[in-house]
PDB file of C-alpha atoms in Angstrom:
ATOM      1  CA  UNK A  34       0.000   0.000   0.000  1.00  0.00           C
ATOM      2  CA  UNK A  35       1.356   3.428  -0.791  1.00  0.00           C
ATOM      3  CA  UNK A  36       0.691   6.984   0.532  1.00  0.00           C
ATOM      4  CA  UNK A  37       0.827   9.748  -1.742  1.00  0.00           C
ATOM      5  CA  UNK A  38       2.415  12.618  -0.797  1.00  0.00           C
ATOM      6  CA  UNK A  39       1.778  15.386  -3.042  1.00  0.00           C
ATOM      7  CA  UNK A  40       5.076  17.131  -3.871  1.00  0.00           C
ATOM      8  CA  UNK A  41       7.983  15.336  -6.013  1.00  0.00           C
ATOM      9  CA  UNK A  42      11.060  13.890  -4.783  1.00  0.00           C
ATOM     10  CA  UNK A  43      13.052  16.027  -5.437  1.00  0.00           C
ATOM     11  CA  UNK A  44      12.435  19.471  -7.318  1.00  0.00           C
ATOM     12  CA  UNK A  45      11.900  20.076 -10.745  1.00  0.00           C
ATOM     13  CA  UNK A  46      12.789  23.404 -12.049  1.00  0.00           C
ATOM     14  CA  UNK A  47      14.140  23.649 -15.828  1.00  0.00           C
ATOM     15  CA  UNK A  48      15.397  27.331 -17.443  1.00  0.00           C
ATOM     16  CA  UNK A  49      13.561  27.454 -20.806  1.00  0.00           C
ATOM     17  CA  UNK A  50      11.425  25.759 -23.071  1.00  0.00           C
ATOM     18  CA  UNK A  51      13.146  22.998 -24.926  1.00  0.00           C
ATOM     19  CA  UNK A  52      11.272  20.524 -26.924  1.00  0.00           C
ATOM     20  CA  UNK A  53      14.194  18.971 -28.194  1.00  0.00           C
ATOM     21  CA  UNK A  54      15.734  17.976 -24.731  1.00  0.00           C
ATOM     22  CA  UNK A  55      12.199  16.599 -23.896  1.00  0.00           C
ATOM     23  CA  UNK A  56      12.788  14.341 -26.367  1.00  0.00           C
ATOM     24  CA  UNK A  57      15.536  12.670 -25.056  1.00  0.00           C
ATOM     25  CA  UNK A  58      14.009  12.553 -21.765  1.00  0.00           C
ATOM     26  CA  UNK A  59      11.069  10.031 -22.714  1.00  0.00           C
ATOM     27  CA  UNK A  60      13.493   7.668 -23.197  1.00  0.00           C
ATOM     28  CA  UNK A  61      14.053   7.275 -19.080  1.00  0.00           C
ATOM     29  CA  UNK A  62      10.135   7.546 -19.404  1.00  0.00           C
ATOM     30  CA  UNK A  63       9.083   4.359 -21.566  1.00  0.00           C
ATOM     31  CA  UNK A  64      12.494   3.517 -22.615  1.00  0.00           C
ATOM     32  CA  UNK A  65      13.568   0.406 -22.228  1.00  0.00           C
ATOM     33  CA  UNK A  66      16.419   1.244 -19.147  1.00  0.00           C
ATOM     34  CA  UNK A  67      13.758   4.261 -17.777  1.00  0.00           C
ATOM     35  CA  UNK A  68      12.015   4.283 -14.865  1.00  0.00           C
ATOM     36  CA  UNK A  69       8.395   2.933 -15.694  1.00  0.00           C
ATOM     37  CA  UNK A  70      10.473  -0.799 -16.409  1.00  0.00           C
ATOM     38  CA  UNK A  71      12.529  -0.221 -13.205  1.00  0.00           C
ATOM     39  CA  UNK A  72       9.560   0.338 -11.329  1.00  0.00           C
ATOM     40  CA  UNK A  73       7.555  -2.870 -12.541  1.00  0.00           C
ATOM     41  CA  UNK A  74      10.594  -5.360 -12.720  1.00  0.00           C
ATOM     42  CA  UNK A  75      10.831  -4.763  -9.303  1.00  0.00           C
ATOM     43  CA  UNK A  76       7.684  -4.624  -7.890  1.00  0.00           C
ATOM     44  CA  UNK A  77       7.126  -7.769 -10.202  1.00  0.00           C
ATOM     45  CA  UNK A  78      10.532  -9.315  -8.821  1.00  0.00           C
ATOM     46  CA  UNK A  79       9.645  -9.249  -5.290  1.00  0.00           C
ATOM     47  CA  UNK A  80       6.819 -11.913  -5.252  1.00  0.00           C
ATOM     48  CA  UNK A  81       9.538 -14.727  -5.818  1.00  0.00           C
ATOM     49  CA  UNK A  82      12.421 -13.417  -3.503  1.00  0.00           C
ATOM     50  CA  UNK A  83      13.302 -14.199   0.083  1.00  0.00           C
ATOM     51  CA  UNK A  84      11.678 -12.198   2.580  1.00  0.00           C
ATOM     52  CA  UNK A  85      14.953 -10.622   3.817  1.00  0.00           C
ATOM     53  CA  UNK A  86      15.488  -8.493   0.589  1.00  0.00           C
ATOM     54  CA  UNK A  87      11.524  -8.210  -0.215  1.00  0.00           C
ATOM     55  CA  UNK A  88      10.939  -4.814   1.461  1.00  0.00           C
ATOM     56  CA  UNK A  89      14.025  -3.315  -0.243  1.00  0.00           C
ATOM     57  CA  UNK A  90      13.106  -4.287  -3.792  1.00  0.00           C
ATOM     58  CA  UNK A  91       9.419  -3.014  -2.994  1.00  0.00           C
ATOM     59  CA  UNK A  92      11.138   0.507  -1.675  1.00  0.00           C
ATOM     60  CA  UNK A  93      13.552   1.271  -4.923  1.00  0.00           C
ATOM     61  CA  UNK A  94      10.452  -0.020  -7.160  1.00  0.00           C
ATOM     62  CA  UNK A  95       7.726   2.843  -5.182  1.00  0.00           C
ATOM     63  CA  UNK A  96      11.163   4.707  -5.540  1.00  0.00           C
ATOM     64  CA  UNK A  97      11.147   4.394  -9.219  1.00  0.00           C
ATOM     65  CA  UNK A  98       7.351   5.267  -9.874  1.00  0.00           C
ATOM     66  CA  UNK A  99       8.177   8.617  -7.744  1.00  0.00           C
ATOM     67  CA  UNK A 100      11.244   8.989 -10.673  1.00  0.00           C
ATOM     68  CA  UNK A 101       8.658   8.632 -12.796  1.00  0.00           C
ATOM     69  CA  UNK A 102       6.647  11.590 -12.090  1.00  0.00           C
ATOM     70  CA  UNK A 103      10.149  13.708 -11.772  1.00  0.00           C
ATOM     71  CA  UNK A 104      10.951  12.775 -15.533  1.00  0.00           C
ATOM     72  CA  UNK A 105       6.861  13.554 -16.220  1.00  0.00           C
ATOM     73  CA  UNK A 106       7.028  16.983 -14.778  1.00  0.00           C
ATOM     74  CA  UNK A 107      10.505  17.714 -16.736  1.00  0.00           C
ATOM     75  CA  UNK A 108       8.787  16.585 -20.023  1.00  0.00           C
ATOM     76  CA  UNK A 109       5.800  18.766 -19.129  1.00  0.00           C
ATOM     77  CA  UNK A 110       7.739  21.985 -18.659  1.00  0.00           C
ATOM     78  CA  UNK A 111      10.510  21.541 -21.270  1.00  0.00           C
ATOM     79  CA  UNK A 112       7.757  21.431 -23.597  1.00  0.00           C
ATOM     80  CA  UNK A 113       4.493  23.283 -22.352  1.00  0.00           C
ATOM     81  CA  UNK A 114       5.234  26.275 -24.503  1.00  0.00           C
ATOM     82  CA  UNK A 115       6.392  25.023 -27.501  1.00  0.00           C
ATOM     83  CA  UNK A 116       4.331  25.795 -30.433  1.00  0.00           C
ATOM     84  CA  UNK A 117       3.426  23.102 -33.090  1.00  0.00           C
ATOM     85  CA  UNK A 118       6.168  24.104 -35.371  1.00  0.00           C
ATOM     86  CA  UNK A 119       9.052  23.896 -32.704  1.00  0.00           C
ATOM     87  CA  UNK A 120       7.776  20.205 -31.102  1.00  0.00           C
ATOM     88  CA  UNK A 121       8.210  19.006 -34.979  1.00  0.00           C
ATOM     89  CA  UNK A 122      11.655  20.968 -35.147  1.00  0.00           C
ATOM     90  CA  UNK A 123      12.579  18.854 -31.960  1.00  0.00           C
ATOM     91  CA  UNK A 124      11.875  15.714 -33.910  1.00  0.00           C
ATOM     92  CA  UNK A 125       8.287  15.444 -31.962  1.00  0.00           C
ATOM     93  CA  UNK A 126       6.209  15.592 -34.869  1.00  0.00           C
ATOM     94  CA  UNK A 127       4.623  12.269 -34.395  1.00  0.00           C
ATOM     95  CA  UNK A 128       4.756  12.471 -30.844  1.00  0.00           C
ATOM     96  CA  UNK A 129       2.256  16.065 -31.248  1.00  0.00           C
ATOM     97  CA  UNK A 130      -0.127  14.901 -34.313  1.00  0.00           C
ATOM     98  CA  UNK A 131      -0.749  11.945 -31.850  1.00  0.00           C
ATOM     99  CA  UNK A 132      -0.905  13.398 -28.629  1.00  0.00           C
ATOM    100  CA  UNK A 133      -0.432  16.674 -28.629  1.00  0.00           C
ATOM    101  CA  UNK A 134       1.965  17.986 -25.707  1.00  0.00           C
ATOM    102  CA  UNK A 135       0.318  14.674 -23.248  1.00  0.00           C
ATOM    103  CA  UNK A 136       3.194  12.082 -22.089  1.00  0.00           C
ATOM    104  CA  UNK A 137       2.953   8.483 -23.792  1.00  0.00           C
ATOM    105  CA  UNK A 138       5.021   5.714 -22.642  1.00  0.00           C
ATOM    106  CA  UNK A 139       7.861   5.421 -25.737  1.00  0.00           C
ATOM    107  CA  UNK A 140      11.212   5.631 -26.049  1.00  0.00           C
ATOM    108  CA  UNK A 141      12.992   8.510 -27.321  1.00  0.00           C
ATOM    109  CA  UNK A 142      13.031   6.846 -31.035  1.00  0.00           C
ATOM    110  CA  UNK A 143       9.132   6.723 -30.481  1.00  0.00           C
ATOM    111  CA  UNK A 144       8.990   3.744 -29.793  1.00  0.00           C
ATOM    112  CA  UNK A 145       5.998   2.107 -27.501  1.00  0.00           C
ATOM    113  CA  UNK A 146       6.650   0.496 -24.171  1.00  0.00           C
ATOM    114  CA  UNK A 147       7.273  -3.105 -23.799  1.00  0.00           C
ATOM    115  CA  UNK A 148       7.048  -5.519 -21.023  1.00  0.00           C
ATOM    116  CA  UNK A 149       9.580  -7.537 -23.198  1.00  0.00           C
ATOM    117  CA  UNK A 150      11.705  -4.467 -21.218  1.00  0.00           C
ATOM    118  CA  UNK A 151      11.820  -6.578 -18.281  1.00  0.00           C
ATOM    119  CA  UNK A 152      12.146  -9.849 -16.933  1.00  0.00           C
ATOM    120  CA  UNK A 153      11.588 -12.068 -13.440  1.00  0.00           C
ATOM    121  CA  UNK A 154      13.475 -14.758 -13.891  1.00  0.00           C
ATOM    122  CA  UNK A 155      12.419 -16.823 -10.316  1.00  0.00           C
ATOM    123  CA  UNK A 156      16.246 -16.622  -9.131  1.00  0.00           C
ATOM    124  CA  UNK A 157      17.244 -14.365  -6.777  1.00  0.00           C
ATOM    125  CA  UNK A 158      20.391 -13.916  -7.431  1.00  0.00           C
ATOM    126  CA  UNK A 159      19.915 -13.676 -11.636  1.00  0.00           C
ATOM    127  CA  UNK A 160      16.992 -10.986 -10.397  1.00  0.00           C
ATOM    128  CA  UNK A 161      19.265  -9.090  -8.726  1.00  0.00           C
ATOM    129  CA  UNK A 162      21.890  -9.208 -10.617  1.00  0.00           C
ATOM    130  CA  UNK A 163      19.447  -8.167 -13.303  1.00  0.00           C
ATOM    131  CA  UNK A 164      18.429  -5.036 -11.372  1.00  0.00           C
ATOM    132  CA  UNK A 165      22.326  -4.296 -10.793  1.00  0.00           C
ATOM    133  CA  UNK A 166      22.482  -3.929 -14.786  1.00  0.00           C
ATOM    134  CA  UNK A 167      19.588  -1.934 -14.489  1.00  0.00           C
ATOM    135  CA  UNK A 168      20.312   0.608 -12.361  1.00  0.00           C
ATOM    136  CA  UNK A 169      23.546   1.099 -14.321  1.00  0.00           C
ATOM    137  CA  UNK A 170      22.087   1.834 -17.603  1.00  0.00           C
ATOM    138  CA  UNK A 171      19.956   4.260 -15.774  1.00  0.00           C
ATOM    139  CA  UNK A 172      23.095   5.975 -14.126  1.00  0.00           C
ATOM    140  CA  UNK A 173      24.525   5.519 -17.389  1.00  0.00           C
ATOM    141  CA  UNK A 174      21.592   7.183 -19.724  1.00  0.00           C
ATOM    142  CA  UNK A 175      21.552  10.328 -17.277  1.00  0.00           C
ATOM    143  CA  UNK A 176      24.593  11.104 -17.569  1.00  0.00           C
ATOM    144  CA  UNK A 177      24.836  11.476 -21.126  1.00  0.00           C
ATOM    145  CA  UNK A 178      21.034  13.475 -20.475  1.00  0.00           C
ATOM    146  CA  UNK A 179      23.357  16.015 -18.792  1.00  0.00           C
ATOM    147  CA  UNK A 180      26.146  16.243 -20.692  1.00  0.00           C
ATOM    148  CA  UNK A 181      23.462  17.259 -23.337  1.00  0.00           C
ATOM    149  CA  UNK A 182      21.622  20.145 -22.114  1.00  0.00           C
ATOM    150  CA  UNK A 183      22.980  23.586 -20.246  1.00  0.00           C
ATOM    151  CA  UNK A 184      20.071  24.473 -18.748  1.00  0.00           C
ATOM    152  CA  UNK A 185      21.421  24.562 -14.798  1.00  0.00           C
ATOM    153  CA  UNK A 186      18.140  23.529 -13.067  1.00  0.00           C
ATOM    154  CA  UNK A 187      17.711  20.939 -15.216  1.00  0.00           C
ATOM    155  CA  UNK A 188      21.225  19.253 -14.670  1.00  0.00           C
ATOM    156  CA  UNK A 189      20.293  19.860 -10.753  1.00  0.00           C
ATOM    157  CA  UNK A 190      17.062  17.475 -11.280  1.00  0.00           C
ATOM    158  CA  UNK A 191      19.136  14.993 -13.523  1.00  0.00           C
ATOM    159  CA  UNK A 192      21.916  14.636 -11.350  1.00  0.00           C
ATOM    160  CA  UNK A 193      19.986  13.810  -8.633  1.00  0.00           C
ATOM    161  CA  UNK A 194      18.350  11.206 -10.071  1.00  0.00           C
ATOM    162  CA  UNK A 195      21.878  10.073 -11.264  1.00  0.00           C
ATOM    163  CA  UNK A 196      22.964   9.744  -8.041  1.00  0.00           C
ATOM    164  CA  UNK A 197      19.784   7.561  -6.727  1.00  0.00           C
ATOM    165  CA  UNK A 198      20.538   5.223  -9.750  1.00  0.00           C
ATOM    166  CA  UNK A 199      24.356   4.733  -7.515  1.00  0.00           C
ATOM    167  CA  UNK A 200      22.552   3.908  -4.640  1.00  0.00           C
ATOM    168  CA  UNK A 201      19.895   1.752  -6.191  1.00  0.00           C
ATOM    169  CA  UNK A 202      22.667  -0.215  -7.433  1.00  0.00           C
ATOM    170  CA  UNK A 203      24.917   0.027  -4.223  1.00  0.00           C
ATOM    171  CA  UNK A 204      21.319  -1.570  -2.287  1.00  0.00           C
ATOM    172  CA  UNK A 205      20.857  -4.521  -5.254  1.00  0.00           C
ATOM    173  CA  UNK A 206      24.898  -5.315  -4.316  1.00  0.00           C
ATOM    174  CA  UNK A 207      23.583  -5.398  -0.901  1.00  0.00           C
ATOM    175  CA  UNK A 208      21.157  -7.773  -1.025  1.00  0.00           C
ATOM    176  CA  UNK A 209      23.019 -10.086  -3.384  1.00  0.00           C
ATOM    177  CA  UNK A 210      25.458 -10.478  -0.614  1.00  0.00           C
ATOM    178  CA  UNK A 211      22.098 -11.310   1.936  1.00  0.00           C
ATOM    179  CA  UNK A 212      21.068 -13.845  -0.269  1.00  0.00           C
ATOM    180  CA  UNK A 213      24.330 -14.842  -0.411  1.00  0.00           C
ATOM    181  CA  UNK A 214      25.163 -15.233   2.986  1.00  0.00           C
ATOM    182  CA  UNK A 215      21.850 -16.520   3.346  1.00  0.00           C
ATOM    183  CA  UNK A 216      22.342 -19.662   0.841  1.00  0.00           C
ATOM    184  CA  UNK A 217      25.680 -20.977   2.695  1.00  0.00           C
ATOM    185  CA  UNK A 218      24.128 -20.764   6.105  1.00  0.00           C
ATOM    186  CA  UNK A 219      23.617 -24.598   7.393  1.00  0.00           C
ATOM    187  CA  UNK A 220      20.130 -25.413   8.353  1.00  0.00           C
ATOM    188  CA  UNK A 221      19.950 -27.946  10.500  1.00  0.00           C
ATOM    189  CA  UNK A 222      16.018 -29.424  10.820  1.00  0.00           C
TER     190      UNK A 222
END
């Protein structure tokens, strides 16, 4: 069960309109390594782990639908003012005789969401290690999200999702090492 609290994670300002940086944003929105696949691999994972790690996987995978709304709001801003002509300058085109200026789950090629974007594969430790990748290629795509825009506030909201990405990762290390530690315990019944 979740309770909403109505204010992001973490703030969301951006300097300017810029349709073409929302662009490459949807891609950590319903790209394959964004945060609407982190969020359902692992609140899809944790039905099949051990208890010990269950209640972290559940916490980074609420974590990731609150990412969510943080790349949402950035999408929303970058591009609420754009006109018609500069959304199809910005390679949004499509994106706007479809849907106008209103988020859809794609990548930043255009392409639709998949749950083929995910996996559960029953095994803790190939889960985990699974969410490990993840996390990386999320650290990894907002990086290069930062090193492509100048807009300050922006890089402040990017880099702070960045960072949770590290951590996320750090935690999936963590619990690896539970399981671990878990496996070569003797039980004696």
């Amino acid at each position: 069960m979740w309770i909403y609290e109505k204010k992001l994670q973490y703030p969301v300002r951006v300097n300017k309109c810029d349709p073409r940086m929302a662009k490459y944003l949807i891609e950590q929105y319903g790209g394959a390594d964004g945060e609407l696949a982190a969020a359902l691999r692992y609140l899809n994972q944790r039905y099949t782990l051990p208890e010990k790690v269950i209640g972290l996987v559940n916490d980074i995978g609420t974590e990731e639908l609150s990412h969510l709304e943080m790349i949402a709001t950035m999408v929303y801003k970058l591009t609420k003012d754009a006109t018609a002509e500069q959304m199809k300058e910005a390679g949004l085109g499509a994106h706007y005789a479809s849907h106008d200026k209103a988020l859809f789950f794609n990548d930043a090629s255009g392409n639709p969401f998949s749950a083929t974007y995910f996996t559960a594969k029953g095994d803790p430790i190939a889960d985990l290690y699974e969410d490990i990748a993840a996390e990386e290629k999320a650290r990894a795509t907002y990086q290069w999200l930062i090193n492509m825009t100048d807009d300050t506030d922006l890089i402040d909201s990017l880099t702070f999702l960045r960072e949770r990405e590290i951590i996320h990762s750090q935690r999936f290390r963590e619990a690896v090492e539970i399981i671990k530690e878990d496996q070569s315990t003797k039980k004696i019944f």
